[in-house]
């Protein structure tokens, strides 16, 4: 056992498994580091651009921290620019997105929590047909029903309202949530309920006192799935919402992205502000998200 | 003592409230100096909360009324024959009311056309009553213009509840085996009926119409088999959006799906195998590698869209630098036979590309973007599959002297199948349908050379307003996917395991 720190580091770094040679280990690390750079660098570029001062926005510089880095873009995106008499819609967009997506997710989780229990525990005529139907809806592209939905929403005079978008998002979110939760309920042993039923509890008590508390993590996953599905949706929102004051953030920052030369910096700053909380939430919950993917079937 | 218990019990809740309140106050005090530059204000927030609140209230109230109706059908039994008659009369009347409301809704959204006959006036009766009630409420100053609908709705609901109370009073409980199941399913069933089945029926109807911008969508549209045939003919012989033909777009869709799924699977598999080994910094690598998946897709697509700019985008900067380097190398090695020419050739071939104007490179650019975005998902799924394979198989194989490649072929691949098959097949379906990347990066351009089927359909509907045509287009895409789904279900046995 040598105490030389360098050789200890080497031993630590190359801790052997299945007899990989040091050369091979280095090769594997190099491959992974290269993949990490490919994965991270384009994302990091957005941060870089957001820090660039406006006069050097368009450069062929590849450094991560630009020269004369400034937070001006962030300030303008968040609070507008009083000198140019420009107001910021950023918080408005976030609020629009949040209110629509949160309500959609709440509705679908409530509907699904109840009906998935019936699908999981009861045998009744029409059950199989219902399940097959739910499975098929996962294969239908969301865009396919967009046209009739659009006409329906228009006839109900819900174009340019958040309610119209809630309806459109619920189309994909409800079946998916039912499917996920049904998969989870199936994993809860029936014995628990049977014991409670024998003790004289009603089905409703069993559902509210046993099943719902046991499935809180799954309900959270289903909520998160449905939330993530709608949060950065662009194409449906573009059809339903056409006024700036009702825009969700993907529509909003697309107006930045379109004026490439003018507001690339603002687009980047807005993107960073939105992406960081989402990514933090995602990385934090990724373990459960991944287990949620295998709960029901797989759906992204 | 009791006080202490109360405190201890509620301490977390109190702390949470304190934390949220302090965050709110800190944020608001930070934002107040800038509030002039922000368009969001408390009024907008309250307005939206009201709108959504009344929407939710309406939905929940309506569902409750329907639930009670079916509860009484399943779980209540009239006490005698007179009660039976009264109950059934009320129930049939309410059922009829619901039916007229549904028909009214169909008429409102142009699924069926009632015209001005006696049926239409019969169907409209409940709504005429409703509107007159609303108007009288407003004129009697009980309700304002905004709350009129809500108060009228509440009054009608109270009436219905009174009818339910009558039924409840003249009946006794009974048990039902499947009643609860249906009651539990009902809300979701109504939701699915309204959100999926109805639009689907509407789509079929639209497919056999000449609806377009000229007919003001469905208002003046005509329906008939002949229009369906014409839409179908236009789909296969004419252009799908503006210039592109169906077959061309179809092959491009196949190419798009095939290339994406292949790269996702191979890339994901490669990374998963590397990450599956015992390795230092594994957690760090894994976190960094899922970043493309964690970024909101819209942001990633829009950011990449700018990176494909011909002068200031990342890709052309890199290619430009590579070209400069190659040119220098070729100048320095010009005297070495073979190598010098080789570098000169490379310098002449590799260089900045016009991502936006050249159809081929535009297609490559959307492929790069989608592959970059999709690999992490696949690698996470495959890694999960790898972790579920017991290490013992490999140890046994090693003792038997199997090489690494043999182990991969004969252990890893077969045992990954249950994970890999559904992941690949679902990947195919999603990629087939996924056009937000294409739409955000190239918008299908140049000259619709990067459109796939679904994005052409989107354009036909919302850029060229060919509604009837789009509906037929959607049905054809649905048929293609349906066949694929059937094959998937057959291969994976998903249908059996799903309904078991």
Short mmCIF file of N, CA and C in Angstrom, two decimals, chain B residues 195-353:
data_model
loop_
_atom_site.label_atom_id
_atom_site.label_comp_id
_atom_site.label_asym_id
_atom_site.label_seq_id
_atom_site.Cartn_x
_atom_site.Cartn_y
_atom_site.Cartn_z
N UNK B 195 -63.79 15.43 -25.38
CA UNK B 195 -62.48 15.87 -25.86
C UNK B 195 -61.94 15.04 -27.01
N UNK B 196 -62.34 13.77 -27.10
CA UNK B 196 -61.74 12.92 -28.13
C UNK B 196 -62.77 12.37 -29.11
N UNK B 197 -63.83 11.75 -28.58
CA UNK B 197 -64.79 11.13 -29.49
C UNK B 197 -65.50 12.19 -30.33
N UNK B 198 -65.95 13.24 -29.67
CA UNK B 198 -66.66 14.26 -30.42
C UNK B 198 -65.79 14.91 -31.50
N UNK B 199 -64.57 15.36 -31.14
CA UNK B 199 -63.73 15.91 -32.21
C UNK B 199 -63.45 14.91 -33.33
N UNK B 200 -63.33 13.64 -32.96
CA UNK B 200 -63.06 12.63 -33.98
C UNK B 200 -64.22 12.50 -34.96
N UNK B 201 -65.44 12.44 -34.42
CA UNK B 201 -66.62 12.38 -35.28
C UNK B 201 -66.67 13.62 -36.18
N UNK B 202 -66.36 14.73 -35.57
CA UNK B 202 -66.38 16.00 -36.29
C UNK B 202 -65.37 15.97 -37.43
N UNK B 203 -64.22 15.36 -37.15
CA UNK B 203 -63.18 15.27 -38.16
C UNK B 203 -63.66 14.44 -39.35
N UNK B 204 -64.32 13.31 -39.03
CA UNK B 204 -64.83 12.47 -40.12
C UNK B 204 -65.83 13.25 -40.95
N UNK B 205 -66.68 14.02 -40.29
CA UNK B 205 -67.65 14.79 -41.04
C UNK B 205 -66.96 15.84 -41.91
N UNK B 206 -65.97 16.51 -41.32
CA UNK B 206 -65.24 17.53 -42.07
C UNK B 206 -64.55 16.94 -43.29
N UNK B 207 -64.07 15.70 -43.14
CA UNK B 207 -63.33 15.07 -44.24
C UNK B 207 -64.21 14.94 -45.48
N UNK B 208 -65.52 14.86 -45.26
CA UNK B 208 -66.44 14.75 -46.40
C UNK B 208 -67.14 16.08 -46.66
N UNK B 209 -66.37 17.15 -46.60
CA UNK B 209 -66.96 18.46 -46.84
C UNK B 209 -66.00 19.29 -47.67
N UNK B 210 -66.47 20.43 -48.10
CA UNK B 210 -65.57 21.34 -48.82
C UNK B 210 -65.23 22.55 -47.95
N UNK B 211 -65.22 22.33 -46.62
CA UNK B 211 -64.96 23.45 -45.71
C UNK B 211 -63.60 24.06 -45.97
N UNK B 212 -63.56 25.38 -46.02
CA UNK B 212 -62.30 26.10 -46.19
C UNK B 212 -62.54 27.52 -45.72
N UNK B 213 -61.57 28.36 -45.96
CA UNK B 213 -61.75 29.74 -45.54
C UNK B 213 -62.93 30.37 -46.29
N UNK B 214 -63.08 29.97 -47.58
CA UNK B 214 -64.14 30.54 -48.40
C UNK B 214 -65.53 30.23 -47.88
N UNK B 215 -65.69 29.06 -47.27
CA UNK B 215 -67.01 28.70 -46.74
C UNK B 215 -67.13 29.13 -45.28
N UNK B 216 -66.23 29.97 -44.81
CA UNK B 216 -66.19 30.37 -43.40
C UNK B 216 -66.20 29.15 -42.50
N UNK B 217 -65.21 28.31 -42.70
CA UNK B 217 -65.08 27.04 -41.97
C UNK B 217 -66.33 26.21 -42.18
N UNK B 218 -67.12 25.95 -41.15
CA UNK B 218 -68.25 25.03 -41.31
C UNK B 218 -69.55 25.76 -41.61
N UNK B 219 -69.52 27.07 -41.59
CA UNK B 219 -70.78 27.81 -41.65
C UNK B 219 -71.54 27.54 -42.95
N UNK B 220 -70.85 27.72 -44.09
CA UNK B 220 -71.52 27.51 -45.36
C UNK B 220 -71.02 26.27 -46.08
N UNK B 221 -70.37 25.40 -45.33
CA UNK B 221 -69.77 24.24 -45.99
C UNK B 221 -70.85 23.26 -46.45
N UNK B 222 -70.53 22.53 -47.56
CA UNK B 222 -71.45 21.49 -48.02
C UNK B 222 -70.82 20.13 -47.76
N UNK B 223 -71.68 19.15 -47.55
CA UNK B 223 -71.17 17.84 -47.19
C UNK B 223 -71.64 16.82 -48.20
N UNK B 224 -70.83 15.80 -48.39
CA UNK B 224 -71.24 14.74 -49.30
C UNK B 224 -70.07 13.85 -49.64
N UNK B 225 -70.40 12.62 -50.10
CA UNK B 225 -69.33 11.67 -50.43
C UNK B 225 -68.41 12.22 -51.50
N UNK B 226 -69.01 13.01 -52.42
CA UNK B 226 -68.21 13.51 -53.53
C UNK B 226 -67.09 14.41 -53.05
N UNK B 227 -67.38 15.17 -51.98
CA UNK B 227 -66.34 16.05 -51.45
C UNK B 227 -65.23 15.23 -50.81
N UNK B 228 -65.64 14.15 -50.12
CA UNK B 228 -64.65 13.26 -49.53
C UNK B 228 -63.72 12.71 -50.60
N UNK B 229 -64.32 12.26 -51.71
CA UNK B 229 -63.53 11.72 -52.81
C UNK B 229 -62.60 12.77 -53.37
N UNK B 230 -63.11 13.99 -53.50
CA UNK B 230 -62.26 15.06 -54.04
C UNK B 230 -61.10 15.38 -53.10
N UNK B 231 -61.40 15.38 -51.79
CA UNK B 231 -60.32 15.63 -50.82
C UNK B 231 -59.25 14.56 -50.92
N UNK B 232 -59.72 13.31 -51.06
CA UNK B 232 -58.79 12.19 -51.13
C UNK B 232 -57.93 12.30 -52.39
N UNK B 233 -58.61 12.66 -53.49
CA UNK B 233 -57.90 12.78 -54.76
C UNK B 233 -56.87 13.90 -54.69
N UNK B 234 -57.29 15.01 -54.08
CA UNK B 234 -56.39 16.15 -53.94
C UNK B 234 -55.18 15.77 -53.10
N UNK B 235 -55.43 14.92 -52.10
CA UNK B 235 -54.34 14.53 -51.21
C UNK B 235 -53.27 13.76 -51.96
N UNK B 236 -53.70 12.80 -52.80
CA UNK B 236 -52.72 11.94 -53.44
C UNK B 236 -52.20 12.48 -54.77
N UNK B 237 -52.96 13.35 -55.40
CA UNK B 237 -52.48 13.86 -56.69
C UNK B 237 -52.04 15.31 -56.61
N UNK B 238 -52.69 16.08 -55.76
CA UNK B 238 -52.35 17.49 -55.69
C UNK B 238 -51.23 17.74 -54.71
N UNK B 239 -51.15 18.97 -54.23
CA UNK B 239 -50.11 19.30 -53.26
C UNK B 239 -50.70 19.19 -51.86
N UNK B 240 -49.84 18.78 -50.89
CA UNK B 240 -50.35 18.59 -49.54
C UNK B 240 -50.42 19.90 -48.77
N UNK B 241 -49.47 20.79 -49.00
CA UNK B 241 -49.59 22.09 -48.33
C UNK B 241 -49.63 23.18 -49.39
N UNK B 242 -48.47 23.44 -50.01
CA UNK B 242 -48.48 24.41 -51.10
C UNK B 242 -47.91 23.80 -52.37
N UNK B 243 -46.65 23.31 -52.27
CA UNK B 243 -46.03 22.72 -53.46
C UNK B 243 -45.83 21.21 -53.33
N UNK B 244 -45.47 20.78 -52.11
CA UNK B 244 -45.02 19.40 -51.95
C UNK B 244 -46.13 18.40 -52.24
N UNK B 245 -45.70 17.23 -52.79
CA UNK B 245 -46.65 16.17 -53.10
C UNK B 245 -46.67 15.14 -51.96
N UNK B 246 -47.77 14.39 -51.88
CA UNK B 246 -47.94 13.47 -50.76
C UNK B 246 -46.80 12.46 -50.67
N UNK B 247 -46.51 11.79 -51.79
CA UNK B 247 -45.53 10.70 -51.74
C UNK B 247 -44.16 11.19 -51.29
N UNK B 248 -43.78 12.34 -51.83
CA UNK B 248 -42.50 12.94 -51.48
C UNK B 248 -42.42 13.17 -49.97
N UNK B 249 -43.49 13.77 -49.43
CA UNK B 249 -43.50 14.06 -48.00
C UNK B 249 -43.54 12.76 -47.20
N UNK B 250 -44.27 11.78 -47.73
CA UNK B 250 -44.38 10.50 -47.04
C UNK B 250 -43.01 9.84 -46.90
N UNK B 251 -42.24 9.81 -48.01
CA UNK B 251 -40.91 9.20 -47.94
C UNK B 251 -40.01 9.97 -46.99
N UNK B 252 -40.17 11.30 -47.01
CA UNK B 252 -39.34 12.08 -46.11
C UNK B 252 -39.69 11.76 -44.65
N UNK B 253 -40.98 11.54 -44.39
CA UNK B 253 -41.39 11.18 -43.03
C UNK B 253 -40.76 9.87 -42.61
N UNK B 254 -40.76 8.89 -43.54
CA UNK B 254 -40.16 7.59 -43.22
C UNK B 254 -38.68 7.78 -42.91
N UNK B 255 -38.02 8.59 -43.77
CA UNK B 255 -36.59 8.85 -43.59
C UNK B 255 -36.35 9.52 -42.24
N UNK B 256 -37.15 10.52 -41.97
CA UNK B 256 -37.05 11.28 -40.71
C UNK B 256 -37.18 10.34 -39.52
N UNK B 257 -38.22 9.50 -39.56
CA UNK B 257 -38.46 8.59 -38.45
C UNK B 257 -37.31 7.59 -38.33
N UNK B 258 -36.94 6.99 -39.48
CA UNK B 258 -35.92 5.95 -39.45
C UNK B 258 -34.60 6.47 -38.93
N UNK B 259 -34.13 7.58 -39.49
CA UNK B 259 -32.82 8.10 -39.09
C UNK B 259 -32.83 8.48 -37.62
N UNK B 260 -33.89 9.18 -37.21
CA UNK B 260 -33.94 9.61 -35.81
C UNK B 260 -33.92 8.43 -34.86
N UNK B 261 -34.80 7.45 -35.11
CA UNK B 261 -34.91 6.35 -34.15
C UNK B 261 -33.61 5.54 -34.14
N UNK B 262 -32.99 5.34 -35.33
CA UNK B 262 -31.73 4.60 -35.37
C UNK B 262 -30.68 5.30 -34.52
N UNK B 263 -30.52 6.60 -34.74
CA UNK B 263 -29.48 7.32 -33.99
C UNK B 263 -29.81 7.37 -32.50
N UNK B 264 -31.10 7.57 -32.19
CA UNK B 264 -31.47 7.59 -30.77
C UNK B 264 -31.11 6.27 -30.10
N UNK B 265 -31.45 5.16 -30.78
CA UNK B 265 -31.22 3.87 -30.17
C UNK B 265 -29.73 3.57 -30.07
N UNK B 266 -29.00 3.79 -31.18
CA UNK B 266 -27.57 3.48 -31.13
C UNK B 266 -26.85 4.38 -30.13
N UNK B 267 -27.11 5.68 -30.19
CA UNK B 267 -26.47 6.62 -29.27
C UNK B 267 -26.84 6.31 -27.84
N UNK B 268 -28.13 6.07 -27.62
CA UNK B 268 -28.59 5.79 -26.27
C UNK B 268 -27.96 4.51 -25.74
N UNK B 269 -27.90 3.51 -26.62
CA UNK B 269 -27.32 2.23 -26.21
C UNK B 269 -25.84 2.40 -25.88
N UNK B 270 -25.11 3.13 -26.72
CA UNK B 270 -23.69 3.35 -26.48
C UNK B 270 -23.45 4.02 -25.13
N UNK B 271 -24.17 5.12 -24.91
CA UNK B 271 -23.97 5.84 -23.66
C UNK B 271 -24.38 4.98 -22.47
N UNK B 272 -25.49 4.24 -22.63
CA UNK B 272 -25.96 3.43 -21.51
C UNK B 272 -24.94 2.37 -21.15
N UNK B 273 -24.34 1.75 -22.17
CA UNK B 273 -23.35 0.69 -21.88
C UNK B 273 -22.14 1.29 -21.18
N UNK B 274 -21.70 2.47 -21.65
CA UNK B 274 -20.56 3.10 -20.99
C UNK B 274 -20.90 3.47 -19.55
N UNK B 275 -22.12 3.98 -19.36
CA UNK B 275 -22.48 4.43 -18.02
C UNK B 275 -22.78 3.28 -17.08
N UNK B 276 -23.00 2.10 -17.65
CA UNK B 276 -23.37 0.97 -16.81
C UNK B 276 -22.16 0.39 -16.09
N UNK B 277 -20.93 0.68 -16.60
CA UNK B 277 -19.74 0.16 -15.94
C UNK B 277 -19.52 0.88 -14.62
N UNK B 278 -18.80 0.19 -13.70
CA UNK B 278 -18.36 0.92 -12.51
C UNK B 278 -17.33 1.95 -12.95
N UNK B 279 -17.56 3.21 -12.61
CA UNK B 279 -16.74 4.26 -13.18
C UNK B 279 -16.75 5.43 -12.22
N UNK B 280 -15.64 6.14 -12.13
CA UNK B 280 -15.63 7.37 -11.34
C UNK B 280 -16.46 8.44 -12.05
N UNK B 281 -17.00 9.35 -11.30
CA UNK B 281 -17.78 10.49 -11.83
C UNK B 281 -19.02 10.06 -12.62
N UNK B 282 -19.48 8.83 -12.39
CA UNK B 282 -20.62 8.34 -13.18
C UNK B 282 -21.84 9.24 -12.99
N UNK B 283 -22.10 9.59 -11.72
CA UNK B 283 -23.28 10.43 -11.44
C UNK B 283 -23.21 11.75 -12.17
N UNK B 284 -22.02 12.33 -12.20
CA UNK B 284 -21.84 13.62 -12.88
C UNK B 284 -22.12 13.48 -14.37
N UNK B 285 -21.51 12.44 -14.97
CA UNK B 285 -21.74 12.22 -16.40
C UNK B 285 -23.23 12.07 -16.69
N UNK B 286 -23.87 11.27 -15.83
CA UNK B 286 -25.28 10.99 -16.10
C UNK B 286 -26.10 12.27 -16.05
N UNK B 287 -25.81 13.11 -15.04
CA UNK B 287 -26.55 14.37 -14.92
C UNK B 287 -26.31 15.25 -16.14
N UNK B 288 -25.04 15.36 -16.56
CA UNK B 288 -24.76 16.23 -17.69
C UNK B 288 -25.39 15.70 -18.97
N UNK B 289 -25.41 14.37 -19.10
CA UNK B 289 -25.90 13.80 -20.35
C UNK B 289 -27.42 13.92 -20.51
N UNK B 290 -28.16 14.04 -19.41
CA UNK B 290 -29.62 14.16 -19.61
C UNK B 290 -30.03 15.61 -19.86
N UNK B 291 -29.06 16.53 -19.84
CA UNK B 291 -29.44 17.94 -19.98
C UNK B 291 -30.27 18.25 -21.24
N UNK B 292 -29.92 17.69 -22.42
CA UNK B 292 -30.76 18.01 -23.58
C UNK B 292 -32.23 17.60 -23.39
N UNK B 293 -32.46 16.57 -22.59
CA UNK B 293 -33.83 16.14 -22.34
C UNK B 293 -34.50 17.07 -21.33
N UNK B 294 -33.69 17.59 -20.41
CA UNK B 294 -34.26 18.42 -19.35
C UNK B 294 -34.64 19.82 -19.82
N UNK B 295 -33.92 20.31 -20.83
CA UNK B 295 -34.26 21.64 -21.35
C UNK B 295 -35.64 21.60 -21.98
N UNK B 296 -36.50 22.58 -21.70
CA UNK B 296 -37.78 22.62 -22.39
C UNK B 296 -37.57 22.58 -23.91
N UNK B 297 -38.26 21.66 -24.59
CA UNK B 297 -38.03 21.42 -26.01
C UNK B 297 -38.15 22.66 -26.86
N UNK B 298 -39.11 23.51 -26.53
CA UNK B 298 -39.30 24.72 -27.33
C UNK B 298 -38.06 25.61 -27.28
N UNK B 299 -37.51 25.75 -26.07
CA UNK B 299 -36.33 26.61 -25.93
C UNK B 299 -35.16 26.02 -26.70
N UNK B 300 -34.96 24.69 -26.56
CA UNK B 300 -33.86 24.06 -27.27
C UNK B 300 -34.00 24.27 -28.76
N UNK B 301 -35.22 24.07 -29.28
CA UNK B 301 -35.43 24.20 -30.72
C UNK B 301 -35.16 25.62 -31.18
N UNK B 302 -35.65 26.60 -30.42
CA UNK B 302 -35.46 27.99 -30.85
C UNK B 302 -33.99 28.40 -30.75
N UNK B 303 -33.30 27.89 -29.71
CA UNK B 303 -31.89 28.22 -29.58
C UNK B 303 -31.11 27.62 -30.75
N UNK B 304 -31.42 26.35 -31.10
CA UNK B 304 -30.71 25.70 -32.19
C UNK B 304 -31.02 26.38 -33.52
N UNK B 305 -32.24 26.87 -33.64
CA UNK B 305 -32.62 27.56 -34.86
C UNK B 305 -31.65 28.70 -35.15
N UNK B 306 -31.29 29.44 -34.12
CA UNK B 306 -30.35 30.54 -34.32
C UNK B 306 -28.92 30.04 -34.51
N UNK B 307 -28.62 28.87 -33.94
CA UNK B 307 -27.27 28.33 -34.10
C UNK B 307 -27.03 27.85 -35.53
N UNK B 308 -28.09 27.68 -36.30
CA UNK B 308 -27.92 27.29 -37.70
C UNK B 308 -27.84 28.51 -38.61
N UNK B 309 -27.71 29.67 -38.02
CA UNK B 309 -27.54 30.88 -38.82
C UNK B 309 -26.23 30.78 -39.61
N UNK B 310 -26.25 31.31 -40.84
CA UNK B 310 -25.11 31.04 -41.72
C UNK B 310 -23.84 31.75 -41.26
N UNK B 311 -23.96 32.91 -40.57
CA UNK B 311 -22.73 33.62 -40.20
C UNK B 311 -22.41 33.50 -38.72
N UNK B 312 -23.42 33.67 -37.87
CA UNK B 312 -23.13 33.77 -36.44
C UNK B 312 -23.54 32.52 -35.68
N UNK B 313 -24.05 31.51 -36.36
CA UNK B 313 -24.47 30.30 -35.67
C UNK B 313 -23.27 29.42 -35.33
N UNK B 314 -23.42 28.64 -34.27
CA UNK B 314 -22.34 27.80 -33.78
C UNK B 314 -21.79 26.87 -34.86
N UNK B 315 -22.70 26.23 -35.61
CA UNK B 315 -22.26 25.17 -36.51
C UNK B 315 -21.39 25.72 -37.63
N UNK B 316 -21.79 26.87 -38.16
CA UNK B 316 -20.97 27.43 -39.24
C UNK B 316 -19.67 28.02 -38.73
N UNK B 317 -19.68 28.52 -37.48
CA UNK B 317 -18.42 29.01 -36.91
C UNK B 317 -17.44 27.85 -36.79
N UNK B 318 -17.94 26.72 -36.25
CA UNK B 318 -17.08 25.55 -36.10
C UNK B 318 -16.58 25.07 -37.46
N UNK B 319 -17.50 24.97 -38.43
CA UNK B 319 -17.10 24.51 -39.76
C UNK B 319 -16.12 25.47 -40.39
N UNK B 320 -16.33 26.75 -40.18
CA UNK B 320 -15.42 27.76 -40.72
C UNK B 320 -14.03 27.61 -40.12
N UNK B 321 -13.97 27.43 -38.79
CA UNK B 321 -12.67 27.25 -38.14
C UNK B 321 -11.97 26.01 -38.65
N UNK B 322 -12.74 24.94 -38.82
CA UNK B 322 -12.18 23.69 -39.32
C UNK B 322 -11.60 23.90 -40.71
N UNK B 323 -12.35 24.65 -41.52
CA UNK B 323 -11.92 24.92 -42.89
C UNK B 323 -10.61 25.70 -42.89
N UNK B 324 -10.51 26.73 -42.04
CA UNK B 324 -9.28 27.52 -41.96
C UNK B 324 -8.11 26.63 -41.58
N UNK B 325 -8.36 25.78 -40.58
CA UNK B 325 -7.30 24.90 -40.10
C UNK B 325 -6.84 23.96 -41.21
N UNK B 326 -7.83 23.37 -41.90
CA UNK B 326 -7.50 22.43 -42.97
C UNK B 326 -6.71 23.13 -44.07
N UNK B 327 -7.11 24.37 -44.38
CA UNK B 327 -6.40 25.10 -45.44
C UNK B 327 -4.94 25.31 -45.05
N UNK B 328 -4.71 25.71 -43.78
CA UNK B 328 -3.33 25.91 -43.33
C UNK B 328 -2.56 24.62 -43.43
N UNK B 329 -3.17 23.54 -42.95
CA UNK B 329 -2.47 22.25 -42.99
C UNK B 329 -2.15 21.89 -44.43
N UNK B 330 -3.09 22.08 -45.33
CA UNK B 330 -2.85 21.67 -46.72
C UNK B 330 -1.76 22.53 -47.35
N UNK B 331 -1.68 23.82 -46.92
CA UNK B 331 -0.61 24.66 -47.46
C UNK B 331 0.75 24.19 -46.95
N UNK B 332 0.78 23.73 -45.67
CA UNK B 332 2.05 23.28 -45.12
C UNK B 332 2.48 21.92 -45.65
N UNK B 333 1.50 21.11 -46.04
CA UNK B 333 1.84 19.76 -46.47
C UNK B 333 1.76 19.61 -47.97
N UNK B 334 1.72 20.75 -48.66
CA UNK B 334 1.47 20.69 -50.11
C UNK B 334 2.54 19.87 -50.84
N UNK B 335 3.75 19.79 -50.25
CA UNK B 335 4.83 19.09 -50.93
C UNK B 335 4.81 17.59 -50.71
N UNK B 336 4.07 17.16 -49.66
CA UNK B 336 4.03 15.73 -49.40
C UNK B 336 3.01 15.09 -50.35
N UNK B 337 3.47 14.16 -51.12
CA UNK B 337 2.59 13.56 -52.12
C UNK B 337 1.47 12.79 -51.42
N UNK B 338 0.26 12.92 -51.93
CA UNK B 338 -0.86 12.17 -51.36
C UNK B 338 -1.52 12.93 -50.24
N UNK B 339 -0.79 13.11 -49.11
CA UNK B 339 -1.40 13.77 -47.96
C UNK B 339 -1.79 15.20 -48.28
N UNK B 340 -0.88 15.92 -48.94
CA UNK B 340 -1.15 17.32 -49.28
C UNK B 340 -2.41 17.46 -50.10
N UNK B 341 -2.53 16.63 -51.13
CA UNK B 341 -3.73 16.66 -51.96
C UNK B 341 -4.98 16.33 -51.16
N UNK B 342 -4.79 15.34 -50.28
CA UNK B 342 -5.93 14.93 -49.45
C UNK B 342 -6.44 16.08 -48.62
N UNK B 343 -5.52 16.81 -47.96
CA UNK B 343 -5.95 17.94 -47.14
C UNK B 343 -6.55 19.05 -47.98
N UNK B 344 -5.97 19.25 -49.17
CA UNK B 344 -6.52 20.28 -50.05
C UNK B 344 -7.95 19.94 -50.42
N UNK B 345 -8.15 18.64 -50.68
CA UNK B 345 -9.50 18.20 -51.04
C UNK B 345 -10.46 18.41 -49.88
N UNK B 346 -9.98 18.04 -48.65
CA UNK B 346 -10.82 18.22 -47.46
C UNK B 346 -11.15 19.69 -47.25
N UNK B 347 -10.13 20.54 -47.41
CA UNK B 347 -10.35 21.98 -47.20
C UNK B 347 -11.35 22.52 -48.19
N UNK B 348 -11.33 21.94 -49.39
CA UNK B 348 -12.28 22.42 -50.41
C UNK B 348 -13.68 21.90 -50.14
N UNK B 349 -13.79 20.73 -49.49
CA UNK B 349 -15.13 20.13 -49.28
C UNK B 349 -15.78 20.62 -47.99
N UNK B 350 -14.97 20.62 -46.91
CA UNK B 350 -15.57 20.94 -45.62
C UNK B 350 -15.51 22.44 -45.39
N UNK B 351 -16.66 22.99 -45.10
CA UNK B 351 -16.68 24.42 -44.84
C UNK B 351 -18.08 24.82 -44.43
N UNK B 352 -18.29 26.07 -44.17
CA UNK B 352 -19.63 26.52 -43.77
C UNK B 352 -20.69 26.10 -44.79
N UNK B 353 -21.88 25.85 -44.28
CA UNK B 353 -22.95 25.29 -45.09
C UNK B 353 -24.13 26.25 -45.00
#
